[in-house]
Short mmCIF file of C-alpha atoms in Angstrom, two decimals:
data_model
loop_
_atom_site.label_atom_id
_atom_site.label_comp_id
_atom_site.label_asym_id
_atom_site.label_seq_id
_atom_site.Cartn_x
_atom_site.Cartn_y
_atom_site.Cartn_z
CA UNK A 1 11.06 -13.35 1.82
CA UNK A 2 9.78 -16.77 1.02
CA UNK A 3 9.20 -18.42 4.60
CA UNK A 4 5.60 -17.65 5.60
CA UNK A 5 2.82 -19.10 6.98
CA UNK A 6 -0.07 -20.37 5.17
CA UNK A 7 -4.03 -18.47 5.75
CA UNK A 8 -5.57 -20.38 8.56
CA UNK A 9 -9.04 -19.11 7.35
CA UNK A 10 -10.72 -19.77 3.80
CA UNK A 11 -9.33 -16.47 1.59
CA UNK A 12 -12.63 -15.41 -0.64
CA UNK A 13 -12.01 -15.20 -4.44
CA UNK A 14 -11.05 -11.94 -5.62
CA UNK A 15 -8.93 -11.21 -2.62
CA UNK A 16 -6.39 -7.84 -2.52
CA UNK A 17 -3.18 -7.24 -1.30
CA UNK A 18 -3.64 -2.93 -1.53
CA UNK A 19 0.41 -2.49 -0.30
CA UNK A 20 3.27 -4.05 -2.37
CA UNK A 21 6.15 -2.75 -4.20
CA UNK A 22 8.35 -3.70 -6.59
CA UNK A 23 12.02 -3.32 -6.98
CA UNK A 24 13.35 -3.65 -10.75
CA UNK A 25 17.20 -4.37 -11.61
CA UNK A 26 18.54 -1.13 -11.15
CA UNK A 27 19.88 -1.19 -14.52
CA UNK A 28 16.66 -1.34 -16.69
CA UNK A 29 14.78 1.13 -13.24
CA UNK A 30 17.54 3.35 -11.86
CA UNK A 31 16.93 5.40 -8.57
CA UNK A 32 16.46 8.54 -8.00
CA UNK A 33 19.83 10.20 -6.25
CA UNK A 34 17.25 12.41 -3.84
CA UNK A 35 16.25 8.65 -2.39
CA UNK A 36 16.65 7.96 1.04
CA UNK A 37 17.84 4.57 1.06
CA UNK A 38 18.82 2.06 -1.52
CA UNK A 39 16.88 -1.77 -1.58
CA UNK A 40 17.51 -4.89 -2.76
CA UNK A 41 15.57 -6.19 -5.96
CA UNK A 42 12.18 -7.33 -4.98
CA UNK A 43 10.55 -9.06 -8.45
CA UNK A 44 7.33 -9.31 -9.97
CA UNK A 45 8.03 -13.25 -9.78
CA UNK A 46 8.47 -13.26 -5.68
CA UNK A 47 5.13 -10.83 -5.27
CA UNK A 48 2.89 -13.27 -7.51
CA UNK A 49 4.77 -16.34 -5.63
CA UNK A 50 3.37 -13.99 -2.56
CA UNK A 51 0.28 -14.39 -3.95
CA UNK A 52 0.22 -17.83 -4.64
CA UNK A 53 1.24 -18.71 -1.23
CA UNK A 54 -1.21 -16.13 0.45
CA UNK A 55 -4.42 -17.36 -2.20
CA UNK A 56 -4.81 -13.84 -3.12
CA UNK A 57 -5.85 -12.57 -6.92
CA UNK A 58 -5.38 -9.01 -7.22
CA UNK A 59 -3.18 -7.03 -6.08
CA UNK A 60 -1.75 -3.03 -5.82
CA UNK A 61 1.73 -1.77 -6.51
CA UNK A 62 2.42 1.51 -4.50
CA UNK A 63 5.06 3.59 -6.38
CA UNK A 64 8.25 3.18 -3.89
CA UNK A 65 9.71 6.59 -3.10
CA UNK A 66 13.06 5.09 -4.16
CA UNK A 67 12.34 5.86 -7.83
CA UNK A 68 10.73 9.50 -7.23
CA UNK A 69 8.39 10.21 -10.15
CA UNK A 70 9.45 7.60 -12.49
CA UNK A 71 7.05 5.23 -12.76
CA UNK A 72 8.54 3.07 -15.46
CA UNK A 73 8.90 -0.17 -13.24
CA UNK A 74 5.52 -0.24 -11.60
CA UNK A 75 3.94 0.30 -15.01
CA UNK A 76 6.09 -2.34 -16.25
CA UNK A 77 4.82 -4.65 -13.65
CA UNK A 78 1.53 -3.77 -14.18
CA UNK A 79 1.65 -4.48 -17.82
CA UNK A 80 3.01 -8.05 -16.85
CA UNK A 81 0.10 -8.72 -14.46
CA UNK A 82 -2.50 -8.30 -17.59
CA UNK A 83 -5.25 -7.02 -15.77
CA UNK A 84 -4.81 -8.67 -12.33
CA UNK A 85 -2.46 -5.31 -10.92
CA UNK A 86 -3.33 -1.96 -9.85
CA UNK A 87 -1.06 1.02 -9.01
CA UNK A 88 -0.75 4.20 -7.06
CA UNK A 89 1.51 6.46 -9.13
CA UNK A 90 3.99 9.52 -7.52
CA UNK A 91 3.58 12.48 -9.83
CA UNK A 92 5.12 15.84 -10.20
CA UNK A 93 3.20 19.21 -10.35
CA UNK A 94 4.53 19.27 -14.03
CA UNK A 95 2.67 16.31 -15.62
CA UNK A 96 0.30 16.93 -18.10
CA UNK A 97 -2.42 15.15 -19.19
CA UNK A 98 -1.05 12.61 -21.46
CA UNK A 99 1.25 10.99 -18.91
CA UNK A 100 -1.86 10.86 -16.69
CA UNK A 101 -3.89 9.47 -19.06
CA UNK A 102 -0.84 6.94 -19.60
CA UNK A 103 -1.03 6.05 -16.27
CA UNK A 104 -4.91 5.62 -16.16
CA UNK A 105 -4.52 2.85 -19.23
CA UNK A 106 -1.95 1.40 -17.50
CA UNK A 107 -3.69 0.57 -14.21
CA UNK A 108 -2.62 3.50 -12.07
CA UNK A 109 -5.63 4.54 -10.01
CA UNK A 110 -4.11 6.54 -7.41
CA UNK A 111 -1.54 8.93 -6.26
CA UNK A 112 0.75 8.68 -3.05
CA UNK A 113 2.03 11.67 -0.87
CA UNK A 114 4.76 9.85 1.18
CA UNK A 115 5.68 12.79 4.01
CA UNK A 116 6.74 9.98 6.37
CA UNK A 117 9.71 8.43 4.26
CA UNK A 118 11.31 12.26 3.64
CA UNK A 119 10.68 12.54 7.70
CA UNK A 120 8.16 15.67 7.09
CA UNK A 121 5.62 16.08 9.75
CA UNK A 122 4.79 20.28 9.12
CA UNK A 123 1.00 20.35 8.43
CA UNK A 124 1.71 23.00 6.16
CA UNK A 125 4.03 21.08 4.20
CA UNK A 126 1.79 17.96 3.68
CA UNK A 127 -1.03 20.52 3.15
CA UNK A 128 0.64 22.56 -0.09
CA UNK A 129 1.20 18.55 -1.34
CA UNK A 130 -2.25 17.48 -1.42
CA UNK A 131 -3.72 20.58 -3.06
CA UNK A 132 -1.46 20.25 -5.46
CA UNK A 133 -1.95 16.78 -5.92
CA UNK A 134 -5.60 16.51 -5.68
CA UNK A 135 -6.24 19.43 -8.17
CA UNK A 136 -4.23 16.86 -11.08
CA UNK A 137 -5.89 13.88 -10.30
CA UNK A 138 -9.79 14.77 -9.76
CA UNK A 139 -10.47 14.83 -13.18
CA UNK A 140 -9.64 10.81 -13.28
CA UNK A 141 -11.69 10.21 -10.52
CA UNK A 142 -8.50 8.52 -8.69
CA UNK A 143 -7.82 8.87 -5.24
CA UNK A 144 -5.13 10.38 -2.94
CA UNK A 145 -2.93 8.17 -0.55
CA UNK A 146 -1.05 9.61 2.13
CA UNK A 147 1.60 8.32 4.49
CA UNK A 148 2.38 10.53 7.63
CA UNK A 149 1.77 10.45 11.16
CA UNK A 150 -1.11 11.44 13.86
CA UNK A 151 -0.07 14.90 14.20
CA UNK A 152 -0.27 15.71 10.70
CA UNK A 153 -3.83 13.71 10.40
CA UNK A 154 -4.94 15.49 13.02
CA UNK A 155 -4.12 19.10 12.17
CA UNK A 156 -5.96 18.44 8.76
CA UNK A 157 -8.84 16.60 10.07
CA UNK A 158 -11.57 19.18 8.69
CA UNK A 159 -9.45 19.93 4.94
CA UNK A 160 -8.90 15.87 4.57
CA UNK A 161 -12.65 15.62 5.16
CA UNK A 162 -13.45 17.85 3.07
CA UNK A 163 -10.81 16.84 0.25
CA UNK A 164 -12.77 16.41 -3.46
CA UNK A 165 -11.32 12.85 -3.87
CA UNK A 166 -11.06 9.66 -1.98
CA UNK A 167 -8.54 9.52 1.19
CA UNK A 168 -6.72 6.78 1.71
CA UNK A 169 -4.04 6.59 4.80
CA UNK A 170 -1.31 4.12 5.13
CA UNK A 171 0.16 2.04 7.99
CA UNK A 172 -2.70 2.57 10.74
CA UNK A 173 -2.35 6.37 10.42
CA UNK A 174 1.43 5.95 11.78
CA UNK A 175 -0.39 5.38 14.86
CA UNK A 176 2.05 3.65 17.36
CA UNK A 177 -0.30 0.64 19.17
CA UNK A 178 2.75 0.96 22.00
CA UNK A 179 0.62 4.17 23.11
CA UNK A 180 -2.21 2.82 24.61
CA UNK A 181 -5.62 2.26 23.07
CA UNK A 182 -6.36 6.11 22.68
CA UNK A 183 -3.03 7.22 20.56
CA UNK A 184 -2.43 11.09 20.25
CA UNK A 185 -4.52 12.25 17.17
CA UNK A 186 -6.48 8.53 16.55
CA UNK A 187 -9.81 10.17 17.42
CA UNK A 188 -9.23 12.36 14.78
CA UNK A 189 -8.48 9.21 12.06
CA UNK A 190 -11.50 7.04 13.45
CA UNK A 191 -13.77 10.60 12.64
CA UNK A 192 -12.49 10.40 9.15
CA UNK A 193 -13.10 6.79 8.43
CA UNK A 194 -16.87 7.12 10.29
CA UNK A 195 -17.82 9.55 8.56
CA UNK A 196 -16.84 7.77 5.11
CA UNK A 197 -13.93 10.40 4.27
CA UNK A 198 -10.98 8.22 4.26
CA UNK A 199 -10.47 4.92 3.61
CA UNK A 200 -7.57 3.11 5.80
CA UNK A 201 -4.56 0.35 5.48
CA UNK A 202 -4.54 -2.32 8.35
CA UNK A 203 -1.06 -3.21 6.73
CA UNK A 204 2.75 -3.18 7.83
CA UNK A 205 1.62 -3.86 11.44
CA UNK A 206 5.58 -4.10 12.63
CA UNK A 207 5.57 -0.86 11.81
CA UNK A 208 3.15 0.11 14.50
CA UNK A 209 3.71 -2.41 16.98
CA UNK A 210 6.42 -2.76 20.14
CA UNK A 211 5.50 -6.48 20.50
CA UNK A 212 7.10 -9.28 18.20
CA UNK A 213 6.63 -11.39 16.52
CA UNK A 214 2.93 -11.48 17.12
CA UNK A 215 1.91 -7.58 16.75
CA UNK A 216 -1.35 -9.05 19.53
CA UNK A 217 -1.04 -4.86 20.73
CA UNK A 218 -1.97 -3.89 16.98
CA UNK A 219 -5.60 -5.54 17.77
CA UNK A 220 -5.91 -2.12 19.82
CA UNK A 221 -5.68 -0.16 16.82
CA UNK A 222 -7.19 -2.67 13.98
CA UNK A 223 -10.59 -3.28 16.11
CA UNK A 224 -11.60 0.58 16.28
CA UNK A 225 -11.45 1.34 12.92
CA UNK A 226 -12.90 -1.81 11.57
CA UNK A 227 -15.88 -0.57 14.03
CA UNK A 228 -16.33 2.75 12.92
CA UNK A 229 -16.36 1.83 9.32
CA UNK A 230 -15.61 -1.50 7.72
CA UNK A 231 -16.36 -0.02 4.27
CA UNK A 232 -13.51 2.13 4.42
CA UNK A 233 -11.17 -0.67 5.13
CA UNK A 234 -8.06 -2.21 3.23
CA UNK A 235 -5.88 -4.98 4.04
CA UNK A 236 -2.16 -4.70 2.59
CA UNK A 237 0.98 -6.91 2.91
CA UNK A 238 3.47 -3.56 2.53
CA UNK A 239 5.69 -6.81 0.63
CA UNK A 240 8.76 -6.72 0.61
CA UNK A 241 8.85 -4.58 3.85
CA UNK A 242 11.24 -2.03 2.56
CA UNK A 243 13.52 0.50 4.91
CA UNK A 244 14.88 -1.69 6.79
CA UNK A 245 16.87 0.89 9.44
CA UNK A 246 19.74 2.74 7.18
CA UNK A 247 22.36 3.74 10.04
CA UNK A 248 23.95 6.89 10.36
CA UNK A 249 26.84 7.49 8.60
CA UNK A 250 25.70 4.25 6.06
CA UNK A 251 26.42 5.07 2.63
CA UNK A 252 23.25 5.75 0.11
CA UNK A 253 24.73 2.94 -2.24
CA UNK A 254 24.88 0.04 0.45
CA UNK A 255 21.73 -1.68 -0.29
CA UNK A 256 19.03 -1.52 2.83
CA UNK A 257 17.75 -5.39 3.80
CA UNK A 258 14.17 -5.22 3.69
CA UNK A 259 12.56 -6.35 7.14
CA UNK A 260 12.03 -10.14 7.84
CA UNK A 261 8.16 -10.20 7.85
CA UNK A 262 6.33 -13.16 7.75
CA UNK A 263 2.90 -12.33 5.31
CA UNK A 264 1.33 -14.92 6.18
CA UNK A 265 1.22 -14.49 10.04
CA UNK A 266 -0.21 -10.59 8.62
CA UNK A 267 -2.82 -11.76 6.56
CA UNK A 268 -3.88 -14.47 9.59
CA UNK A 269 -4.11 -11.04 11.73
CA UNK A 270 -7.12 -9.93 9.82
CA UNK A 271 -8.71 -13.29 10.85
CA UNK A 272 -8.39 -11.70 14.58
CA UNK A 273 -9.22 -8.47 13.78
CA UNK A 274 -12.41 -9.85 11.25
CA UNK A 275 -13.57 -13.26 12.60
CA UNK A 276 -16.89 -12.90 10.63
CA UNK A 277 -16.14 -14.17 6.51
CA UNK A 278 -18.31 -11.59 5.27
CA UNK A 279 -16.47 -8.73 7.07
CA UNK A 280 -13.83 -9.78 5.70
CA UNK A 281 -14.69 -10.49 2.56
CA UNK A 282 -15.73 -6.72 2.18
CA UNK A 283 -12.33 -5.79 3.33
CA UNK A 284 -10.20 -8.29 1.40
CA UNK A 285 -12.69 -8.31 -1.91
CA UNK A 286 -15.34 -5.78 -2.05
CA UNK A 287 -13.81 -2.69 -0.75
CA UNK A 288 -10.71 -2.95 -3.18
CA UNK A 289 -12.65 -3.62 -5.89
CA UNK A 290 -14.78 -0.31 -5.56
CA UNK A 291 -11.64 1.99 -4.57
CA UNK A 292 -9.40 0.38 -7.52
CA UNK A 293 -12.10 -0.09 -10.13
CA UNK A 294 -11.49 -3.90 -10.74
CA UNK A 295 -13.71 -5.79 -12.56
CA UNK A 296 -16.62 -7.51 -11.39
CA UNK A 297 -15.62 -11.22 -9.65
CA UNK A 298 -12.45 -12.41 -8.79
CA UNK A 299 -9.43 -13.86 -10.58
CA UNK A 300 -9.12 -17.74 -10.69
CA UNK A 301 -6.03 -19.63 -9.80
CA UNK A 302 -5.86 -20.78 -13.44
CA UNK A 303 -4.94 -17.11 -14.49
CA UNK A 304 -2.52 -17.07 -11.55
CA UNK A 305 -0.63 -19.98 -12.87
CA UNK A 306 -0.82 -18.97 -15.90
CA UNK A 307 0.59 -15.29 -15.51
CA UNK A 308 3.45 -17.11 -13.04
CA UNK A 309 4.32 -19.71 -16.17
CA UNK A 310 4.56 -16.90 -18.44
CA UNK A 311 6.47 -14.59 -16.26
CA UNK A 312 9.23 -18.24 -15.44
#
C-alpha cells in the first residue's frame, strides 16, 4: 500500500480524498459476524502517509460494511484527524437522536446504503433502505450515499431525483466501462447528475474497468459525467481497496488482501479526465467542501505534519 506514484499535475490546497476507510486492530474495533469478508488493518497512520504522498488535506472516511453499525473506529479516526476528517456513518432504523447528534459533532456528515457489498440488486429492497434512511438523517441536513449497480439506479431514477437530501453514488454508478460508452442504465445516472440530483464518485476505477493497469477505458465513463455536471463531482481514492476476491469455500476469519492499487496513478487519472486546473479544483476542493461542510480554505502541510508527528 505504500508504492505509488507521485501527482504529475500541481494538487490545489484544500484537496479531498471523498473514499477511504479505515481498518482498526480488531481488538479495540471488532467486526460484525454478519460481515462478508474479513481485512487486514488499514491505519490512520498509512491514510495520512496517503495523503502526504498524494498532497491532499482533507479527507472522508466511509464507514466499511465490515463493522455494520458500529461506528466506533471511524469516529475514532476522525477525532485523531482534529478537524481535517469527515465521515459517512452506517446507521440502524433504531438510532435516536443523541447518537446522531454524536455523530454530527464528530464529523459524520453522511450516511451510506451499501446494497452492492451484501450482493442486493432488488429495487425494492434498496428502495425500503433509503426511505428509511433519508427520513433519520434530513433533519441534519446530511446526505445519503449509495453503492449499487445500473439496474437499481435506473429503476429509481424519478424517487432518487426526487429524494429530500443530497445523492451521492459510489464507484461510477457500478457502471462497467468494459460495456461500451453507453452502459445499460448510464443515461439514467448522467440525468441525475445534470439535473443537480446526485452528486457522483470518479473513484475505485479497477473496479469498473477490464483494462490494467491503466483503467484508459474508464475515460469513457469519467468524461460524460464530468460534462453533464462538474458540480456534482467527487474524486475518491476508495484506500485501501478493500474486498479483495474472498473464494468460495474461504473461511470468514482468513483475512481478505486488499487490492494492489497504485493512488497515485488514480489521482493522475483525474488529470485526464480534468485537464483544465480550475475544473479540477472544483472537483478536488470546492465541491467537497460544500457537500461535507468543511471550513473555508484549505489545510496547510504544517497541520499535516503536525497531525502525522502526533499520531508517530
Amino acid at each position: 500500500m505504500t508504492n505509488r506514484t507521485p501527482p504529475d499535475f500541481a494538487v490545489p490546497r484544500g484537496a479531498c480524498d471523498c473514499h477511504t476507510h479505515v481498518f482498526g486492530p480488531p481488538a479495540q474495533f471488532p467486526f460484525t459476524p454478519q460481515r462478508s469478508y474479513t481485512p487486514g488493518e488499514a491505519s490512520l497512520e498509512e491514510l495520512l502517509a496517503l495523503q502526504r504522498d498524494l498532497h491532499l488535506d482533507r479527507v472522508v472516511i466511509v464507514q466499511p460494511s465490515v463493522y455494520g453499525t458500529d461506528n466506533s473506529c471511524t469516529v475514532d479516526a476522525l477525532r485523531r484527524l482534529e478537524g481535517r476528517g469527515r465521515a459517512v456513518a452506517v446507521i440502524d432504523d433504531d438510532i435516536g437522536d443523541a447518537e446522531l447528534e454524536a455523530l454530527h459533532r464528530a464529523g459524520a456528515r453522511g450516511v451510506r446504503v451499501n446494497l452492492a457489498t451484501a450482493g442486493l440488486d432488488d429495487p425494492d429492497v434498496a428502495r425500503r433502505r433509503l426511505a428509511a434512511t433519508t427520513a433519520r438523517i434530513a433533519p441534519l441536513n446530511w446526505h445519503v450515499q449509495i453503492y449499487t449497480g445500473m439496474a437499481v439506479i435506473a429503476a429509481l431514477q424519478e424517487e432518487l431525483a426526487a429524494l429530500p437530501v443530497p445523492l451521492v453514488i459510489d464507484h461510477f454508478g457500478g457502471a462497467s466501462a468494459s460495456a461500451g460508452p453507453a452502459p445499460p442504465g448510464f443515461a439514467a445516472l448522467l440525468a441525475l447528475v445534470g439535473a443537480g440530483k446526485a452528486y457522483v464518485k470518479l473513484s475505485a476505477p479497477y473496479r469498473s474497468s477490464s483494462q490494467r493497469p491503466d483503467y484508459a477505458d474508464v475515460a469513457s465513463l469519467a468524461a460524460p459525467l464530468i460534462a453533464a455536471n462538474p458540480a456534482r463531482m467527487l474524486w475518491g481514492s476508495d484506500w485501501p481497496h478493500p474486498g479483495g476476491g474472498r473464494k468460495h469455500g474461504q473461511s470468514l476469519e482468513e483475512i481478505e488482501p486488499f487490492f494492489p492499487e497504485d493512488d497515485g496513478l488514480t489521482l493522475n487519472l483525474l488529470a485526464e479526465w480534468a485537464p483544465d486546473p480550475e475544473l479540477r479544483r472544483q472537483i478536488l476542493v470546492d465541491n467537497p467542501a460544500r457537500l461535507y461542510d468543511f471550513r473555508p480554505g484549505g489545510e496547510s502541510s504544517t497541520s499535516l505534519l503536525t497531525t502525522l508527528s502526533r499520531l508517530g
